[in-house]
Short mmCIF file of C-alpha atoms in Angstrom, two decimals:
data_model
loop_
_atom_site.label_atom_id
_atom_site.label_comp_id
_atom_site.label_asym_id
_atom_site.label_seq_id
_atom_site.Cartn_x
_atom_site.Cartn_y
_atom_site.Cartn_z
CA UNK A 195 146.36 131.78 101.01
CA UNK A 196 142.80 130.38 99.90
CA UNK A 197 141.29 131.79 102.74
CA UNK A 198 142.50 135.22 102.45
CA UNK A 199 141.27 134.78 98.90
CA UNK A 200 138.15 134.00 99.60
CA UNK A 201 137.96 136.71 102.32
CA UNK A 202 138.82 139.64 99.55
CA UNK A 203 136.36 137.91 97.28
CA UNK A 204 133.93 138.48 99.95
CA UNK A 205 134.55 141.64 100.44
CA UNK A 206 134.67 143.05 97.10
CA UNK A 207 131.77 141.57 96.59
CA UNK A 208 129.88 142.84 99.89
CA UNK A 209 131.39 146.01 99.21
CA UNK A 210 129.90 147.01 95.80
CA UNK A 211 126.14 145.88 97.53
CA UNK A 212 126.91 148.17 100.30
CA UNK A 213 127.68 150.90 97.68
CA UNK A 214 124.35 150.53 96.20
CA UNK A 215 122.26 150.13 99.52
CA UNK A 216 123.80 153.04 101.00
CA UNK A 217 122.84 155.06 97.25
CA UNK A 218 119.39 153.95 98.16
CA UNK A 219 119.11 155.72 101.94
CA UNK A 220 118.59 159.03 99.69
CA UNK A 221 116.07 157.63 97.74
CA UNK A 222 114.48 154.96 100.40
CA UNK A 223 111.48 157.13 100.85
CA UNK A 224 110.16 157.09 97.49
CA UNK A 225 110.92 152.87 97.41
CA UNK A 226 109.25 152.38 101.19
CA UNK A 227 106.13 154.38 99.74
CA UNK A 228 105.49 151.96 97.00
CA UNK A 229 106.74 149.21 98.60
CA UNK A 230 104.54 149.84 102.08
CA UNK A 231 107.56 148.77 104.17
CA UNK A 232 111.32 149.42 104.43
CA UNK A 233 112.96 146.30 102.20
CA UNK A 234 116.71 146.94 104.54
CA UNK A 235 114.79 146.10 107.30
CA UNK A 236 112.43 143.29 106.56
CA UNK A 237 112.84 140.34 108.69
CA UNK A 238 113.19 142.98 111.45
CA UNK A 239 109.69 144.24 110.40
CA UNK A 240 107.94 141.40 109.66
CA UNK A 241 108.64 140.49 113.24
CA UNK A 242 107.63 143.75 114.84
CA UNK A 243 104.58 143.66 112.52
CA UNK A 244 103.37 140.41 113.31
CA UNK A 245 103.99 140.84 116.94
CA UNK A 246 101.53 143.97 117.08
CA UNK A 247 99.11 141.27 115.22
CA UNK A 248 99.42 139.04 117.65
CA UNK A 249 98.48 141.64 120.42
CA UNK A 250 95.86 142.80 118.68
CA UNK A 251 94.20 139.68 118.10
CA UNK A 252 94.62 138.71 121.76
CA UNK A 253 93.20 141.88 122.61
CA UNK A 254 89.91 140.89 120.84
CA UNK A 255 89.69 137.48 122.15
CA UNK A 256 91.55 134.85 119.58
CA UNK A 257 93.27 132.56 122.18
CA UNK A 258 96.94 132.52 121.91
CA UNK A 259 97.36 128.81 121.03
CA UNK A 260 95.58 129.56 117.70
CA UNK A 261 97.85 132.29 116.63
CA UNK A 262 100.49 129.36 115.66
CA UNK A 263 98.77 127.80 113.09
CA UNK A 264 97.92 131.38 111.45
CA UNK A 265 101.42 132.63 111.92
CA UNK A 266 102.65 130.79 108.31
CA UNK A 267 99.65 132.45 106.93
CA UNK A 268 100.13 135.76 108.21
CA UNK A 269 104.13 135.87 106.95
CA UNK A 270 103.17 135.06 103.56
CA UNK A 271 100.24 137.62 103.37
CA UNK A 272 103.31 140.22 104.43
CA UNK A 273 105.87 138.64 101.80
CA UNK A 274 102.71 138.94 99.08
CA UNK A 275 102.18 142.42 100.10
CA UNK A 276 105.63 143.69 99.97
CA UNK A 277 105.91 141.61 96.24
CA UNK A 278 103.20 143.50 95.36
CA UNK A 279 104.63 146.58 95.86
CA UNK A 280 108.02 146.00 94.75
CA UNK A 281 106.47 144.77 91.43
CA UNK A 282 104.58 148.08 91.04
CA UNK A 283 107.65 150.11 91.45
CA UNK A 284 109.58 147.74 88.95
CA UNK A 285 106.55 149.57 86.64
CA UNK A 286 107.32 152.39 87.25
CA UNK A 287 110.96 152.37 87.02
CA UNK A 288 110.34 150.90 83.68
CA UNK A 289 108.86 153.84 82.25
CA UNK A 290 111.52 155.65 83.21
CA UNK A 291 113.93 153.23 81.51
CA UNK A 292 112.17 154.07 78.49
CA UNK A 293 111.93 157.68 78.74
CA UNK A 294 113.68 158.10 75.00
CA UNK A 295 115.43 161.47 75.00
CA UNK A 296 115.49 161.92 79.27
CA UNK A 297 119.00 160.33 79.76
CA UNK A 298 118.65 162.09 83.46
CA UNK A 299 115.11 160.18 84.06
CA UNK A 300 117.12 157.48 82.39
CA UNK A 301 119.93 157.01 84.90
CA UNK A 302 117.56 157.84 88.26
CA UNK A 303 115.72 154.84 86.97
CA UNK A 304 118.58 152.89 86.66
CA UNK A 305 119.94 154.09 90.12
CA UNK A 306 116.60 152.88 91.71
CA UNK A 307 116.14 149.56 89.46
CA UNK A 308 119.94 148.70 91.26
CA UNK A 309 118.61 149.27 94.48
CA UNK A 310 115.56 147.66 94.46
CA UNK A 311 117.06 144.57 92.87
CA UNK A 312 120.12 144.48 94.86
CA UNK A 313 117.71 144.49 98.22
CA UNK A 314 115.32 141.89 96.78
CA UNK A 315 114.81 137.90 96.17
CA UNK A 316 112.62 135.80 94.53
CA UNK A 317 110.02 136.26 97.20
CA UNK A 318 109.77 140.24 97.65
CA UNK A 319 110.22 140.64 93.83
CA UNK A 320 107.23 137.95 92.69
CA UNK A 321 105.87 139.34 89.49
CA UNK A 322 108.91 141.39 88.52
CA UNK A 323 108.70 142.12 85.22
CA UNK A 324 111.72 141.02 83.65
CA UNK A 325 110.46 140.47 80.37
CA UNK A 326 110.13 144.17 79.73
CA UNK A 327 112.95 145.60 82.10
CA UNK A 328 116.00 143.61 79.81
CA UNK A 329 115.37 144.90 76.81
CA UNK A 330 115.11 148.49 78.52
CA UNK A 331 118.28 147.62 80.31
CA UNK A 332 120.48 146.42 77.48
CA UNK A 333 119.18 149.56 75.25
CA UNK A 334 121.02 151.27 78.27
CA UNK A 335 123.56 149.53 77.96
CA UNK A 336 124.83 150.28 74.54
CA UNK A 337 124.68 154.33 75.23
CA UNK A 338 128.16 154.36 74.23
CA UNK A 339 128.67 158.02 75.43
CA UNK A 340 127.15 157.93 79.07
CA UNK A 341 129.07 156.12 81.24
CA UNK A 342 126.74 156.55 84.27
CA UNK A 343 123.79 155.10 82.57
CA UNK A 344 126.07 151.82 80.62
CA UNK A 345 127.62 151.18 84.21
CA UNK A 346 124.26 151.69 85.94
CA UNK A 347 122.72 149.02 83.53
CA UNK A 348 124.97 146.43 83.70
CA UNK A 349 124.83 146.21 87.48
CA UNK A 350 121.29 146.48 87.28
CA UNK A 351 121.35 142.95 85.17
CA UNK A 352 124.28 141.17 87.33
CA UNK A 353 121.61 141.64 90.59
CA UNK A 354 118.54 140.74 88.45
CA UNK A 355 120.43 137.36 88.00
CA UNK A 356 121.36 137.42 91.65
CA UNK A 357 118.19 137.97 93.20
CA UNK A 358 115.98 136.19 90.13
CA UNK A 359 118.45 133.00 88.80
CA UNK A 360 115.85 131.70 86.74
CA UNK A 361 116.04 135.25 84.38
CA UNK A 362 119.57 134.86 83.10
CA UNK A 363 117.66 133.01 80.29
CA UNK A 364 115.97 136.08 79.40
CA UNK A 365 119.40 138.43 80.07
CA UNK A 366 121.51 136.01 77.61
CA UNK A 367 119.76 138.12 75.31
CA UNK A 368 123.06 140.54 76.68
CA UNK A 369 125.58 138.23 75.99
CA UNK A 370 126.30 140.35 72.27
CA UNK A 371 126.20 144.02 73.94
CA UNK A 372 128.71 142.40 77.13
CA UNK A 373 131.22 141.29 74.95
CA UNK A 374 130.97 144.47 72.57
CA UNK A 375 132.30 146.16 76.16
CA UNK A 376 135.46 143.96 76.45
CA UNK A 377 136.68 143.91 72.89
CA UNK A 378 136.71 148.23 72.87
CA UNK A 379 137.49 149.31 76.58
CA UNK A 380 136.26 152.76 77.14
CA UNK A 381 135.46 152.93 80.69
CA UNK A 382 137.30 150.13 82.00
CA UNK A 383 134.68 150.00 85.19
CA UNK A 384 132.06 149.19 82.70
CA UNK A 385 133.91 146.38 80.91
CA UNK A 386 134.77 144.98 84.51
CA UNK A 387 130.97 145.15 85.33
CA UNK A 388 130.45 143.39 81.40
CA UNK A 389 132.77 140.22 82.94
CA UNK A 390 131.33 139.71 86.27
CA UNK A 391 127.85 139.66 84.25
CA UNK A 392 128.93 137.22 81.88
CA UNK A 393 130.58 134.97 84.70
CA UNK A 394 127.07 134.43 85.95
CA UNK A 395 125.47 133.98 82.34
CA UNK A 396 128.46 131.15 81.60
CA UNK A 397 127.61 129.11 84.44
CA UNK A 398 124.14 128.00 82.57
CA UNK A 399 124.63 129.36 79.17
CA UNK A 400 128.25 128.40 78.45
CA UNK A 401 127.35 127.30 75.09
CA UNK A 402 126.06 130.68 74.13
CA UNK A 403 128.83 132.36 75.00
CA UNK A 404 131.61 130.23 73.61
CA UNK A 405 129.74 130.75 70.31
CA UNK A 406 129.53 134.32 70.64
CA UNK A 407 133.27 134.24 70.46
CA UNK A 408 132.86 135.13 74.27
CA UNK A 409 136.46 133.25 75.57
CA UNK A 410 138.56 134.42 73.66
CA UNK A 411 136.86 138.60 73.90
CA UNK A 412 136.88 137.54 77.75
CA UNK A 413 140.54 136.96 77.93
CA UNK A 414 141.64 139.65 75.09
CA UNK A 415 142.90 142.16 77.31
CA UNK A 416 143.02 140.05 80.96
CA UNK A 417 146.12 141.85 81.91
CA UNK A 418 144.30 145.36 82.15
CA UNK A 419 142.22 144.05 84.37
CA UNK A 420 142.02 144.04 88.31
CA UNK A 421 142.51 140.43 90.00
CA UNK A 422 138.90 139.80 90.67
CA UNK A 423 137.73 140.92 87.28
CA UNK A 424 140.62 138.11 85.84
CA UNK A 425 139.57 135.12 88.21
CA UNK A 426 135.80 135.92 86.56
CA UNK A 427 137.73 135.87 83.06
CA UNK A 428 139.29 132.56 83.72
CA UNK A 429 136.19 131.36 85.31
CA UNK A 430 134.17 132.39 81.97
CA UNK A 431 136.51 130.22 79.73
CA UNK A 432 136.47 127.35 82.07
CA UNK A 433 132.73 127.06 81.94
CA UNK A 434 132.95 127.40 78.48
CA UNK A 435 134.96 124.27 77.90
CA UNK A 436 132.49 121.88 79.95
CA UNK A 437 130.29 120.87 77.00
CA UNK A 438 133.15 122.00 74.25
CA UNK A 439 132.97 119.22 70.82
CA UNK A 440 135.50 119.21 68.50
CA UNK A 441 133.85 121.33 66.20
CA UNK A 442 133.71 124.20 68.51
CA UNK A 443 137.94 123.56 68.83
CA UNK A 444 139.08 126.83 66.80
CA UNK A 445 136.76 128.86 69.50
CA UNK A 446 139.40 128.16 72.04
CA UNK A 447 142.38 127.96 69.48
CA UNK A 448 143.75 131.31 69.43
CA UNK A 449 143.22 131.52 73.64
CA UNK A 450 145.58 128.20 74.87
CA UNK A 451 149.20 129.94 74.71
CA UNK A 452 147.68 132.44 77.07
CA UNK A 453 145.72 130.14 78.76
CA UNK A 454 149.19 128.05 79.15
CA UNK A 455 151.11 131.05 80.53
CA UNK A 456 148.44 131.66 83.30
CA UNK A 457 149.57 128.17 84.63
CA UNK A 458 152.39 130.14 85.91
CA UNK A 459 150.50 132.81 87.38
CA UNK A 460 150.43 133.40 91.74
CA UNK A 461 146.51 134.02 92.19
CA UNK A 462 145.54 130.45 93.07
CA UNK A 463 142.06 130.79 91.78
CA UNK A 464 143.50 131.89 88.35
CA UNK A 465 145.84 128.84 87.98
CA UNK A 466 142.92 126.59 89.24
CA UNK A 467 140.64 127.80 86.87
CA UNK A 468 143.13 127.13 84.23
CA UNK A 469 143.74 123.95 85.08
CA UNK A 470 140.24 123.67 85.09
CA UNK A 471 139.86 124.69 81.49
CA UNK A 472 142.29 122.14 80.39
CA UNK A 473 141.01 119.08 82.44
CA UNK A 474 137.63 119.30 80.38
CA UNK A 475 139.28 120.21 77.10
CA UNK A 476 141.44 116.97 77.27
CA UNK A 477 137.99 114.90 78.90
CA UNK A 478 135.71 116.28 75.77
CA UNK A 479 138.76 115.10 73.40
CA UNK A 480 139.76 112.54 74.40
CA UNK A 481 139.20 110.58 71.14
CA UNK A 482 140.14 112.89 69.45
CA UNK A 483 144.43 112.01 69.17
CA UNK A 484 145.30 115.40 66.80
CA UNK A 485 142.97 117.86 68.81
CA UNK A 486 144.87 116.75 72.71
CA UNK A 487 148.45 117.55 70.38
CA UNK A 488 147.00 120.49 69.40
CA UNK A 489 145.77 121.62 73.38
CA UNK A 490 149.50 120.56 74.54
CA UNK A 491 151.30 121.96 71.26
CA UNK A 492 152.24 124.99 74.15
CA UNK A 493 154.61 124.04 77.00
CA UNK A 494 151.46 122.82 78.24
CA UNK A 495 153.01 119.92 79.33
CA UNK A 496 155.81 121.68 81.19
CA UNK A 497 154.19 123.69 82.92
CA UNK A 498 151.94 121.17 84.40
CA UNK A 499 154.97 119.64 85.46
CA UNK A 500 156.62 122.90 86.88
CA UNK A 501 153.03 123.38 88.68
CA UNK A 502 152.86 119.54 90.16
CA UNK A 503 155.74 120.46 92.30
CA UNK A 504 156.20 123.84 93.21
CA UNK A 505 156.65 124.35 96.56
CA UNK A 506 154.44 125.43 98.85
CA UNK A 507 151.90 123.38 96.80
CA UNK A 508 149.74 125.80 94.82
CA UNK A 509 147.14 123.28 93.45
CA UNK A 510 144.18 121.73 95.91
CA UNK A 511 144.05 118.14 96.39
CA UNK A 512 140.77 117.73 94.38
CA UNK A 513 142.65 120.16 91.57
CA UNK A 514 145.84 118.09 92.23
CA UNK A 515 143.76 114.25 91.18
CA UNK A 516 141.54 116.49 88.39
CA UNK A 517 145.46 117.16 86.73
CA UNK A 518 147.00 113.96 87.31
CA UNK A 519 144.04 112.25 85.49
CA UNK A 520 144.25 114.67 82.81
CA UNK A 521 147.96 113.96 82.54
CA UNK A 522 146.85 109.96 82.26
CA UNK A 523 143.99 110.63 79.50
CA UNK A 524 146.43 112.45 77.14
CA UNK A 525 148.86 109.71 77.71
CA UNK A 526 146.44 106.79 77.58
CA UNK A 527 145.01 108.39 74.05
CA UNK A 528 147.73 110.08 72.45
CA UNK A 529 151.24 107.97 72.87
CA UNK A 530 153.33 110.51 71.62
CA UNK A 531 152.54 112.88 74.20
CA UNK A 532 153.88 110.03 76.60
CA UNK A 533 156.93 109.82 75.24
CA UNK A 534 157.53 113.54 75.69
CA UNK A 535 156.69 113.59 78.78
CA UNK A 536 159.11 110.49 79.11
CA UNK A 537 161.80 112.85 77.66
CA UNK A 538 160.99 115.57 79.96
CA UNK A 539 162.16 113.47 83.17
CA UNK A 540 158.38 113.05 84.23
CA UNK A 541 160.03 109.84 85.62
CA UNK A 542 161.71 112.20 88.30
CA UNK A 543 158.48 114.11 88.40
CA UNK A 544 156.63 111.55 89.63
CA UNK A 545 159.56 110.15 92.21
CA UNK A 546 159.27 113.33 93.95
CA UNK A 547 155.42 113.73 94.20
CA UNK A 548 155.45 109.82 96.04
CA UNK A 549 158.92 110.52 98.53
CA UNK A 550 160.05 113.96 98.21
CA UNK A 551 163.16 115.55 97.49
CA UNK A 552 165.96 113.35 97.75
CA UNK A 553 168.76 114.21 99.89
CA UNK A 554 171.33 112.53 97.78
CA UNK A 555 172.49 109.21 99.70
CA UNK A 556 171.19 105.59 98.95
CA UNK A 557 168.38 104.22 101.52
CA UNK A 558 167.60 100.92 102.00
CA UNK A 559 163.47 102.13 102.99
CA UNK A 560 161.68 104.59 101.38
CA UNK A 561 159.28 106.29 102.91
CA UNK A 562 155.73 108.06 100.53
CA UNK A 563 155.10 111.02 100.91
CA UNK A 564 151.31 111.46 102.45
CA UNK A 565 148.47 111.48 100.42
CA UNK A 566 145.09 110.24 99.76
CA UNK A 567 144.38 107.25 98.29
CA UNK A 568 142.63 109.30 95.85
CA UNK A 569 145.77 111.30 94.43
CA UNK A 570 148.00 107.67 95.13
CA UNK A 571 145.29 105.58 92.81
CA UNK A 572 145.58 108.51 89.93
CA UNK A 573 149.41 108.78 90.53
CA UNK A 574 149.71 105.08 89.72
CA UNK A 575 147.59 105.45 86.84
CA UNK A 576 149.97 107.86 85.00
CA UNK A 577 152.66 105.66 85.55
CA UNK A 578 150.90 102.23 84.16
CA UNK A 579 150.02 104.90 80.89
CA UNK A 580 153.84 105.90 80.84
CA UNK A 581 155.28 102.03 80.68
CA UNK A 582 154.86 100.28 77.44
CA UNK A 583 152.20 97.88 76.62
CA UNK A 584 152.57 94.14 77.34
CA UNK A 585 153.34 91.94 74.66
CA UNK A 586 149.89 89.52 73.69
CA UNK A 587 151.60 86.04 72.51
CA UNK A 588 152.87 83.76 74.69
CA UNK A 589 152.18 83.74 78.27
CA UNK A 590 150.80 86.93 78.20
CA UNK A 591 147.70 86.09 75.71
CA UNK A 592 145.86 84.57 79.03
CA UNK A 593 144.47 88.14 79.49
CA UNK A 594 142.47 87.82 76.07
CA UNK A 595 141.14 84.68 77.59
CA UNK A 596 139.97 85.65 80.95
CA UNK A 597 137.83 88.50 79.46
CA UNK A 598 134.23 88.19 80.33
CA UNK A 599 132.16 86.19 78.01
CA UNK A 600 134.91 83.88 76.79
CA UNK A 601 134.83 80.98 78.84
CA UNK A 602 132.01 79.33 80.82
CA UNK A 603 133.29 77.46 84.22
CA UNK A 604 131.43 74.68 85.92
CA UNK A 605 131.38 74.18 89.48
#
């Protein structure tokens, strides 16, 4: 099921780059005269290219076993060349950005600004201008009544952060203008676009978009949207709760009964990114005893349970130890959340995750079901949480003596 998953991932995603290369065959002529070189075709070029060098040098005498040391050289003189150019186009598609009052110079911009930045990296686009082209781009972006241009825009940012990482911290500047798109859908393409943007922005500017508001906009209408579009939604509010404190708690408040439901959901990506959420809610509050009620106030605890053994498994067996611990933090830090989980026959729970189902009769062996030591160790775990704590008089108080530090023993 993951792989088939990952497959449609993969080609949704190839897809929608294959849209805008093959929009760029009508206008490759214009790119390939600023550029001085086809970008499609560029490792295929550069080796053509420096091939005829190599001949021609030969030609005028350079012996052959020198052309190895220049070859490095002569590659990055063709990268800086075709940088170069694709930084003088990004120019001039910037003035057509800002042609105020040209929506149709607008757009072709826009078109063009996709295709060069969908085609590019951080070695053809060296001096791209990004400091200019945002702004243009998110003015774009709010032209409410041109969906073209809005739609246009918003790609145009998602492959600036693809092909450039390092300027999402210029395009979190966006983060206001994305979220405006997903709290009034329009054009639901656009607001689709808006989430796969911000999915990229959350995974190093989290913060910013938590307190924006961003998870709970993100997850307002998560229905509506296609499966993709709700894996990036659930992937947003799961980056959001890495570095949550509990201050930040009523940003996330409104979103866990929905965020509790999805734990019931097929897509395995969407349930894993839900568990995902909750795992690092319950590891930033941990101390926090009225916050982790709060977070499992929702059936949160029964569906966890309900998820822990449906059959076939649905969780991973990283995502399967990440929930078990999670299960052993809320215990270890908020007892009554044990005992409900007591009362909810997590006793039974936890009998089938270590033999199975139990066919009824009485067996003199028992035989585990297989698992890593991993998921074993953090099985065990819940369970020492779940029994009550050892009394500390009597025979039991030798565990306050043979702390470290209390006694000194001579040899």
């Amino acid at each position: 099921m993951a792989d088939s998953d990952n497959n449609q991932d993969g080609a949704n995603s190839s897809a929608a780059r294959t849209d805008e290369a093959s929009q760029g065959a009508s206008a490759s002529s214009s790119v390939a005269g600023a550029v001085g070189m086809t970008t499609s075709g560029e490792s295929e070029s550069d080796d053509s290219e420096m091939g005829r060098l190599q001949a021609l040098l030969e030609a005028r005498g350079l012996p052959p076993h020198l052309f190895g040391p220049l070859g490095p050289r002569m590659s990055q003189l063709f990268h800086r060349t075709i940088g170069s150019g694709a930084s003088s186009k990004a120019q001039q598609l910037l003035q057509g950005l800002q042609a105020t009052g040209d929506e149709s110079q607008q757009l072709q911009a826009a078109i063009e600004m996709c295709q060069l930045l969908v085609m590019g990296n951080e070695e053809t686009l060296g001096g791209f201008p990004v400091k200019s082209v945002v702004p243009a781009l998110i003015t774009l972006l709010q032209m409410e009544h041109n969906f073209e241009i809005m739609n246009h825009a918003s790609r145009a940012l998602t492959y600036m952060m693809e092909a450039l990482p390092r300027s999402s911290a210029v395009v979190v500047d966006a983060i206001p203008v994305f979220l405006e798109k997903l709290q009034v859908i329009q054009f639901i393409d656009v607001a689709e676009q808006a989430l796969t943007a911000l999915e990229m922005l959350s995974r190093r500017h989290s913060k910013a978009i938590l307190q924006a508001r961003g998870l709970a906009h993100c997850l307002l209408y998560l229905e509506f949207f296609s499966i993709n579009a709700q894996r990036n939604a659930l992937a947003i509010a799961a980056n959001c709760c890495q570095s949550i404190t509990p201050d930040e708690f009523h940003f996330v408040d409104d979103s866990l009964s929905l965020l509790t439901q999805r734990l019931t959901h097929q897509d395995k990506k969407s349930v894993e990114s839900t568990c995902l959420c909750f795992a690092r809610l319950v590891d930033n509050f941990q101390h926090e005893e009225n916050l982790l009620q709060q977070v499992a106030s929702r059936d949160l605890l029964t569906n966890i349970q309900q998820l822990l053994v449906v059959t076939p498994p649905v969780l991973s067996s990283g995502m399967f130890i990440m929930v078990v611990r999670m299960l052993s933090l809320m215990c270890s830090n908020c007892p009554s959340l044990a005992v409900q989980l007591m009362k909810q026959n997590i006793a039974e729970t936890l009998r089938f995750l270590l033999c199975g189902a139990s066919n009824g009769s009485c067996q003199e062996q028992i035989e585990l079901v297989p698992r890593s030591p991993q998921e074993l160790y953090e099985l065990t775990s819940l369970i020492c949480e779940l029994m009550p704590c050892l009394p500390r008089e009597g025979i039991f108080a030798v565990d306050a003596m043979l702390k470290k530090g209390k006694f000194f023993f001579l040899y």
